[in-house]
Coordinates of C-alpha atoms in Angstrom, one line a residue:
M28 CA 11.7 17.8 37.5
N29 CA 9.6 20.8 38.4
K30 CA 8.0 23.3 36.1
D31 CA 10.8 25.9 36.7
I32 CA 13.4 23.5 35.5
I33 CA 11.4 22.6 32.5
A34 CA 10.9 26.3 31.6
G35 CA 14.6 27.0 32.1
K36 CA 15.7 24.2 29.8
W37 CA 12.9 24.5 27.4
N38 CA 14.9 25.1 24.3
Q39 CA 16.9 21.9 24.9
L40 CA 13.8 19.9 25.8
K41 CA 11.5 21.2 23.0
G42 CA 13.1 18.9 20.4
Q43 CA 12.5 15.8 22.6
A44 CA 8.9 16.9 23.2
Q45 CA 8.3 17.4 19.5
T46 CA 9.7 13.9 18.8
K47 CA 7.3 12.4 21.4
W48 CA 4.2 14.3 20.3
G49 CA 4.8 14.9 16.6
D50 CA 1.2 16.1 15.9
L51 CA 1.7 19.2 18.0
T52 CA 3.0 22.2 16.1
D53 CA 6.0 24.5 16.8
D54 CA 3.5 27.1 17.9
V55 CA 2.3 25.0 20.8
F56 CA 5.9 24.6 22.1
D57 CA 6.9 28.2 21.5
V58 CA 3.8 29.9 23.0
R59 CA 4.1 28.6 26.5
E60 CA 7.8 27.6 26.7
G61 CA 7.6 24.7 29.1
N62 CA 4.3 25.2 30.8
A63 CA 3.3 21.7 31.7
E64 CA -0.4 22.5 32.2
Y65 CA -0.6 24.2 28.8
L66 CA 1.1 21.2 27.2
A67 CA -1.3 18.8 28.9
G68 CA -4.2 20.8 27.6
K69 CA -2.9 20.8 24.1
L70 CA -2.3 17.0 24.3
Q71 CA -6.0 16.7 25.3
E72 CA -7.1 18.8 22.4
Q73 CA -4.9 17.2 19.8
Y74 CA -5.1 13.5 20.7
G75 CA -8.6 13.5 22.4
W76 CA -7.2 12.2 25.7
D77 CA -8.9 12.9 29.0
R78 CA -7.2 15.3 31.4
D79 CA -5.7 12.5 33.6
R80 CA -4.1 10.8 30.6
A81 CA -2.6 14.1 29.3
Q82 CA -1.2 15.0 32.7
R83 CA 0.2 11.5 33.1
E84 CA 1.9 11.7 29.6
V85 CA 3.5 15.0 30.6
R86 CA 4.7 13.6 34.0
E87 CA 6.2 10.5 32.3
F88 CA 7.9 12.8 29.8
E89 CA 9.3 14.8 32.7
K90 CA 10.6 11.7 34.5
S91 CA 12.3 10.5 31.3
L92 CA 14.4 13.6 31.3
H93 CA 16.2 12.7 34.5

């Protein structure tokens, strides 16, 4: 799933993302509406993960949506 698809379906996917990463606020999900890089950055910030882990988490989440 590419970033355009994520952005296009963001309202549907937002609930699933909030369930997976419950420590992130609504503001994080609303501000960038599906931007995978922004989400990875916020995961790094909130959970203290390195960049690779945060990007891997986002990619795995994207794959789970298929």
